PDB file of C-alpha atoms in Angstrom:
ATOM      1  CA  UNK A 521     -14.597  13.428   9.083  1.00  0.00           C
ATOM      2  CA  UNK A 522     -11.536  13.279   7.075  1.00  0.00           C
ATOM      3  CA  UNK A 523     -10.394  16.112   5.213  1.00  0.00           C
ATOM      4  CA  UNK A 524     -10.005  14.548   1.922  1.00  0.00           C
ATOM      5  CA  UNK A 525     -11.522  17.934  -0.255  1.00  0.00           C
ATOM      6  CA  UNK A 526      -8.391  17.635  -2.418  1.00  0.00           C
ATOM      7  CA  UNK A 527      -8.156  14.326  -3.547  1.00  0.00           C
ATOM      8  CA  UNK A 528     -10.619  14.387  -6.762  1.00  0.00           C
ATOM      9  CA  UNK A 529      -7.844  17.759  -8.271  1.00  0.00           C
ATOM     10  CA  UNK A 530      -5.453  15.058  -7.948  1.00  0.00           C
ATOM     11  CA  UNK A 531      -4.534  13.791 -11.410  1.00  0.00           C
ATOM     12  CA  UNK A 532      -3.434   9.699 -11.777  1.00  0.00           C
ATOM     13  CA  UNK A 533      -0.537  10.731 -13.722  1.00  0.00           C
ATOM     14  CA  UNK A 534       0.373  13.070 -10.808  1.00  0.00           C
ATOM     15  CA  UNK A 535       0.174  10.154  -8.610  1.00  0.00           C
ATOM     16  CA  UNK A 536       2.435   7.704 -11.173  1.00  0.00           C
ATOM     17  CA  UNK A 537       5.099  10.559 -10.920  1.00  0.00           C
ATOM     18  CA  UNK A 538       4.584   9.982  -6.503  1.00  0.00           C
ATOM     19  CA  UNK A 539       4.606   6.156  -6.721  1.00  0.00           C
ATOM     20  CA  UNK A 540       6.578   4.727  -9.315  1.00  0.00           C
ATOM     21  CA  UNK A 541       6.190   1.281  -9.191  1.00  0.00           C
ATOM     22  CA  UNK A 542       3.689  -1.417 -10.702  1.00  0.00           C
ATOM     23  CA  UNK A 543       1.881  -3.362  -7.470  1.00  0.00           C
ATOM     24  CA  UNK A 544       3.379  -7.183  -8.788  1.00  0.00           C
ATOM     25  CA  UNK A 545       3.153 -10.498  -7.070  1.00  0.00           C
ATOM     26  CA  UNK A 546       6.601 -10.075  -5.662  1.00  0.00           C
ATOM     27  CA  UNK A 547       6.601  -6.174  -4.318  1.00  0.00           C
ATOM     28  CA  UNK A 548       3.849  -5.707  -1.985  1.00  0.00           C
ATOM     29  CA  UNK A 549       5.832  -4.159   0.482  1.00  0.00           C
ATOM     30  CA  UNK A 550       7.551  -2.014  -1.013  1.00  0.00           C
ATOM     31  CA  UNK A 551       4.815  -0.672  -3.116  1.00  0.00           C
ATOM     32  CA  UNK A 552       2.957  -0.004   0.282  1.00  0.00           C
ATOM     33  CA  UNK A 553       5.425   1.917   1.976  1.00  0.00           C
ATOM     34  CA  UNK A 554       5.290   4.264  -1.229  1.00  0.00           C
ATOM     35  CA  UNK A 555       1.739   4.470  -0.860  1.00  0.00           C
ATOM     36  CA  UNK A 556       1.467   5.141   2.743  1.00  0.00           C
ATOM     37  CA  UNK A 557       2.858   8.260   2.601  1.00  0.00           C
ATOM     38  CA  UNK A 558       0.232   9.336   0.088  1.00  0.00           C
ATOM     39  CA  UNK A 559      -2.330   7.828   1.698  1.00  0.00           C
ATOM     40  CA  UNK A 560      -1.504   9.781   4.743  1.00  0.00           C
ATOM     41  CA  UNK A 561      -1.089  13.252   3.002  1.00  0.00           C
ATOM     42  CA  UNK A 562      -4.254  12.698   1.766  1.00  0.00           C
ATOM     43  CA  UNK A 563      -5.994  11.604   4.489  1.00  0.00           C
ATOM     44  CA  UNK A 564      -7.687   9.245   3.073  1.00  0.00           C
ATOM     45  CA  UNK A 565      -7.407   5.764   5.243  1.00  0.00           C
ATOM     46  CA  UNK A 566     -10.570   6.465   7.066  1.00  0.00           C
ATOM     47  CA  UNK A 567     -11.860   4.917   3.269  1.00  0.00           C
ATOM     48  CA  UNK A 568      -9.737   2.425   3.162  1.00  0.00           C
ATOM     49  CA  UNK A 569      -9.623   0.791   6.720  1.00  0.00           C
ATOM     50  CA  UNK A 570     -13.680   1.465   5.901  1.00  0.00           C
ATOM     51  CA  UNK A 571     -14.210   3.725   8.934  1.00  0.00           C
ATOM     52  CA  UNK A 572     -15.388   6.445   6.878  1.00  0.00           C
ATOM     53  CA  UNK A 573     -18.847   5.251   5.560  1.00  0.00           C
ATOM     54  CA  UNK A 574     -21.389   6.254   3.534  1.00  0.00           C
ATOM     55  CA  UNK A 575     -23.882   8.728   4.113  1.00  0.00           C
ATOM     56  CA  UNK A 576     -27.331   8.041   2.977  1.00  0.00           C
ATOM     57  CA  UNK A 577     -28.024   8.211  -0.402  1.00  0.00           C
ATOM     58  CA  UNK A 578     -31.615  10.354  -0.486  1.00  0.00           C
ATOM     59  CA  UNK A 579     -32.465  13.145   2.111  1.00  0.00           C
ATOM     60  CA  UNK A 580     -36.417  13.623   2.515  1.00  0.00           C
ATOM     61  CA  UNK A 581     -39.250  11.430   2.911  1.00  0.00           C
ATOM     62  CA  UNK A 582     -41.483   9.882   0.470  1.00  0.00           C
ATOM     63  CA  UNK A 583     -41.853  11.859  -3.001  1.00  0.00           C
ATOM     64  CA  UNK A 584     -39.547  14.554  -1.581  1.00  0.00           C
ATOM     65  CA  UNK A 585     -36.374  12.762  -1.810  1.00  0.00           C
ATOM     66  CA  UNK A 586     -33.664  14.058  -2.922  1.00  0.00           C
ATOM     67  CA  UNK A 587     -29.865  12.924  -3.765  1.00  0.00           C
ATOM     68  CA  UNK A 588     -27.972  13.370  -0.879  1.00  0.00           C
ATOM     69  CA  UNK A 589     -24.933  15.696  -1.677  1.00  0.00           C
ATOM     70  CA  UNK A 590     -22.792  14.445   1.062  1.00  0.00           C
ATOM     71  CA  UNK A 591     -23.680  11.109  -0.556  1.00  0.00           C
ATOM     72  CA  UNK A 592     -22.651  12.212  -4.521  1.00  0.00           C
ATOM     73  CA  UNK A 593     -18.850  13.766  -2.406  1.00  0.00           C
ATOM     74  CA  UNK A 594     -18.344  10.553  -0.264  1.00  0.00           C
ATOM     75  CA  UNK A 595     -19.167   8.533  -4.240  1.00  0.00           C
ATOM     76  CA  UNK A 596     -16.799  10.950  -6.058  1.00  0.00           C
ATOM     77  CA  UNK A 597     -14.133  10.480  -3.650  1.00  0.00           C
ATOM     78  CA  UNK A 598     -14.123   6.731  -3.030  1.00  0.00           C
ATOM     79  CA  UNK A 599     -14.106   6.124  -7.092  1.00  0.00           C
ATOM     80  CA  UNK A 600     -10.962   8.748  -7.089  1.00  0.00           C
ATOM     81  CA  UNK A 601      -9.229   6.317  -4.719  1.00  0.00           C
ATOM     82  CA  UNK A 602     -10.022   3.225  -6.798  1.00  0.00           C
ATOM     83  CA  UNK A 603      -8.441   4.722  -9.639  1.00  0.00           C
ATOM     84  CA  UNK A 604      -5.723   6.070  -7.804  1.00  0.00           C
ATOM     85  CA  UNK A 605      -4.968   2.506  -6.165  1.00  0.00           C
ATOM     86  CA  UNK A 606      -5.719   0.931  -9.680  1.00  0.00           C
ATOM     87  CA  UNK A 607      -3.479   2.958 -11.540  1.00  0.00           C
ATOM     88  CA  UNK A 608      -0.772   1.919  -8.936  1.00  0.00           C
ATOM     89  CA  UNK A 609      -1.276  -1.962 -10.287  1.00  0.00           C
ATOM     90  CA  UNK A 610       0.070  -3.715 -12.703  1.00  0.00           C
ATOM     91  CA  UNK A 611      -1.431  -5.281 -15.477  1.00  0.00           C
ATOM     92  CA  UNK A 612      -0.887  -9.214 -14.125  1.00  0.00           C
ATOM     93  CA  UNK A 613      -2.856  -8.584 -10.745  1.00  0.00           C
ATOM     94  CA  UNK A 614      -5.899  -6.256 -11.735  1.00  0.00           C
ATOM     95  CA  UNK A 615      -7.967  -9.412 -12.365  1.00  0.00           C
ATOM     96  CA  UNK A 616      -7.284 -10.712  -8.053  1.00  0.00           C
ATOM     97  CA  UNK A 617      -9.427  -7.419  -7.405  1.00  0.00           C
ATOM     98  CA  UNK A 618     -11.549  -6.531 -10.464  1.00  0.00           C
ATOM     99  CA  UNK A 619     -15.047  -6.943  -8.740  1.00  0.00           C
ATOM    100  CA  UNK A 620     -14.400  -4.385  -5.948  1.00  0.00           C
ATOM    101  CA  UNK A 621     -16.938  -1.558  -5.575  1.00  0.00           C
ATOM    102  CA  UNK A 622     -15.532   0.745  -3.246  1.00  0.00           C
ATOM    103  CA  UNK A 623     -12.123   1.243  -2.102  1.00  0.00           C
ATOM    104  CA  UNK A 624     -12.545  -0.231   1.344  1.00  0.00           C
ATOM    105  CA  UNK A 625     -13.394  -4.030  -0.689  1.00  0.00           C
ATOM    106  CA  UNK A 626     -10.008  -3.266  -3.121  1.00  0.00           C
ATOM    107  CA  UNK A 627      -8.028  -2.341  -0.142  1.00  0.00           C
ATOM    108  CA  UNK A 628      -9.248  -5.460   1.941  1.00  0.00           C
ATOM    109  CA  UNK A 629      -8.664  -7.575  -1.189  1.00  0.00           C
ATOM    110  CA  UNK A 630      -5.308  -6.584  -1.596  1.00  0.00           C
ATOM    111  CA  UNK A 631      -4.371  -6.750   2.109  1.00  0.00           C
ATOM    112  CA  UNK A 632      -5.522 -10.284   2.197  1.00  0.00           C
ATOM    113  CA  UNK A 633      -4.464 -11.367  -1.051  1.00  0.00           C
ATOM    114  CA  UNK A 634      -0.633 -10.401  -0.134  1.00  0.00           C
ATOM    115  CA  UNK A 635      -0.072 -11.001   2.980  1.00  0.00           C
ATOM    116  CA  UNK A 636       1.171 -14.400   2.721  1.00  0.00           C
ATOM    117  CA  UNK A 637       2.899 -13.680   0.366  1.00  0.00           C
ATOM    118  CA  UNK A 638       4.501 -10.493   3.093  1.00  0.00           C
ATOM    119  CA  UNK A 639       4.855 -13.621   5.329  1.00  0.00           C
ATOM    120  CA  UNK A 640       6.722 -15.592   3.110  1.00  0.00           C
ATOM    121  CA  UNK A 641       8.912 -12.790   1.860  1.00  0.00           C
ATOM    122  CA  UNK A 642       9.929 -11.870   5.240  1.00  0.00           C
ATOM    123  CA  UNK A 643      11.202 -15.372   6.007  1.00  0.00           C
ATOM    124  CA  UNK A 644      12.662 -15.602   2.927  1.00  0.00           C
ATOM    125  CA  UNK A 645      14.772 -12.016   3.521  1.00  0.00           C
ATOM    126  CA  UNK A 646      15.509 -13.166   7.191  1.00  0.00           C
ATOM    127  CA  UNK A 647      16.762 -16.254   5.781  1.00  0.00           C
ATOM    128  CA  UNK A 648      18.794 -15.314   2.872  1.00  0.00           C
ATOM    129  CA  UNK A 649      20.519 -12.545   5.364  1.00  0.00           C
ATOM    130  CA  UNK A 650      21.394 -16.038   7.947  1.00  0.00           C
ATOM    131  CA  UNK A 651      23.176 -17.263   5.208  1.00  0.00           C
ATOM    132  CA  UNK A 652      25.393 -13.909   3.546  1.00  0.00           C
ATOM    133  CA  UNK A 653      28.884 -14.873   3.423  1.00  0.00           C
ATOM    134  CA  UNK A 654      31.746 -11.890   2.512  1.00  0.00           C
ATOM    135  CA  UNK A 655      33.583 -14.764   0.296  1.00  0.00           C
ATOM    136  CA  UNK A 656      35.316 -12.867  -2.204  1.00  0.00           C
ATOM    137  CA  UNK A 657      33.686  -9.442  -2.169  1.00  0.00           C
ATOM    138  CA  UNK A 658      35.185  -6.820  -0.639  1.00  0.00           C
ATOM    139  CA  UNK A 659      33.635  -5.339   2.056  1.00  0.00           C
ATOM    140  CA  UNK A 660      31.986  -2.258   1.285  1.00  0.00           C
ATOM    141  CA  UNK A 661      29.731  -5.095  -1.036  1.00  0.00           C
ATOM    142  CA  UNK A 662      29.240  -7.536   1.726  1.00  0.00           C
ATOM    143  CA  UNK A 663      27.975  -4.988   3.988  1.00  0.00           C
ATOM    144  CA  UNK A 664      25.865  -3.089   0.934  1.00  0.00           C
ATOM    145  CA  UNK A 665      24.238  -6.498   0.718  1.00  0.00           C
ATOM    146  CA  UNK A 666      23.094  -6.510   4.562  1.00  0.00           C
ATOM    147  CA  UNK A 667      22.212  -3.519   4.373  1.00  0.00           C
ATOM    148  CA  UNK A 668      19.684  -3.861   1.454  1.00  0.00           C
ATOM    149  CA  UNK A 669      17.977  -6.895   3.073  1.00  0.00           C
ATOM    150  CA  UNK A 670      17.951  -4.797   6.425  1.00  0.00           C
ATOM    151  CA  UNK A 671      16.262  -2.366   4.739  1.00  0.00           C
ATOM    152  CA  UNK A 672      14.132  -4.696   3.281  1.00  0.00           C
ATOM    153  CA  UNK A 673      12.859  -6.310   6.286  1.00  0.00           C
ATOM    154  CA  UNK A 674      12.096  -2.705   7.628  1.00  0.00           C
ATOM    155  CA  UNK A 675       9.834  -2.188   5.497  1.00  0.00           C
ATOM    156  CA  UNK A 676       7.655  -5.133   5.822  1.00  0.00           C
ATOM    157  CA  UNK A 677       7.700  -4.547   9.675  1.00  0.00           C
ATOM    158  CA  UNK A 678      10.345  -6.964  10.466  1.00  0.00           C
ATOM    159  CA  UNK A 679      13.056  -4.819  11.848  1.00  0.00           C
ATOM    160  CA  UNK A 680      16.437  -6.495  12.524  1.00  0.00           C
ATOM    161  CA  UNK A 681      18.229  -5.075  16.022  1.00  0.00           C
ATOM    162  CA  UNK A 682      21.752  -4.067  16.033  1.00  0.00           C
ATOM    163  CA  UNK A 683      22.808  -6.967  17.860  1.00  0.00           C
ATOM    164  CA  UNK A 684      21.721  -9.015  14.973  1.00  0.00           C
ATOM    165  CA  UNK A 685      22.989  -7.106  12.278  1.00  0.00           C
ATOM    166  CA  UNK A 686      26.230  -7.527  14.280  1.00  0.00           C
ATOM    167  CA  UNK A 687      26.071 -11.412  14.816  1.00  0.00           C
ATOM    168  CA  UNK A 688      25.077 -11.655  10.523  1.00  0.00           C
ATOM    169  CA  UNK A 689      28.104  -9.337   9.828  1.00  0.00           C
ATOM    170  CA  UNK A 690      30.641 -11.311  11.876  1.00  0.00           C
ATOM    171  CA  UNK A 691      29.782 -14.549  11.279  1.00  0.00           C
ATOM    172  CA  UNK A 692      30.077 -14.150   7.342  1.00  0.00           C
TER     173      UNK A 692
END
């Protein structure tokens, strides 16, 4: 079981202070890779990836039932991690995941819903560093440029090799 006791003392503000920017139709990627790290600290993708599941809701049999505590934890905590992931959204995409009810469905719903647009982004990086030409920047701005589309494409899992980086850089 994951070890996710301190997530509910987490406040959201605390969490806009750790991840900065607004999920948008254009920033997927990057907002993930902020929120990976958090996830991680947290321990907490066992909810997400929906590998950490629900315990039963009542304990006992017939009119001896009672709430399950383990039940009322797993609740607290999911809800903390829709608000946490919610307050990590902007304004202009809230409605593409509005009817989730636990934070494996928002998760899945925002995996799905942006990654074609991850797909399309990628080709779009790989394609725009094809075509960087030095022209009349100096150098140190030609090779800033690169660099920032490099580091792009890392983070959406698309690394570009050395060799590659070297081919782009001499043939512009």
């Amino acid at each position: 079981m994951s070890n996710t006791s301190d997530i509910t003392a987490i406040h959201i503000h605390q969490l806009a202070n750790l991840i900065h920017l607004k999920l948008r139709d254009d920033n997927f990627i990057t907002w993930k890779s902020l929120l990976m790290p958090v996830i991680r600290k947290f321990q907490i993708l066992s909810f997400l990836d929906g590998s950490h599941v629900y315990p039963s809701q009542f304990t006992g049999r017939g009119t001896n039932q009672l709430e399950n505590p383990l039940y009322v934890a797993w609740c607290d905590k999911d809800q903390t991690i829709i608000l946490w992931i919610q307050s990590t959204v902007a304004e202009a995409v809230i409605p593409y995941f509005a009817g989730a009810t636990s934070s494996h469905e928002l998760w899945r719903n925002i995996e799905s819903r942006f990654a074609r647009t991850s797909t399309t982004h990628t080709i779009q990086l790989r394609t725009h560093l094809q075509g960087i030409k030095q022209g009349s920047k100096s150098v140190s701005v030609y090779l800033d440029e690169i660099k920032k589309i490099s580091n792009e494409l890392a983070a959406t899992g698309s690394k570009i090799s050395y060799d590659e980086l070297f081919v782009v850089i001499l043939g512009g």
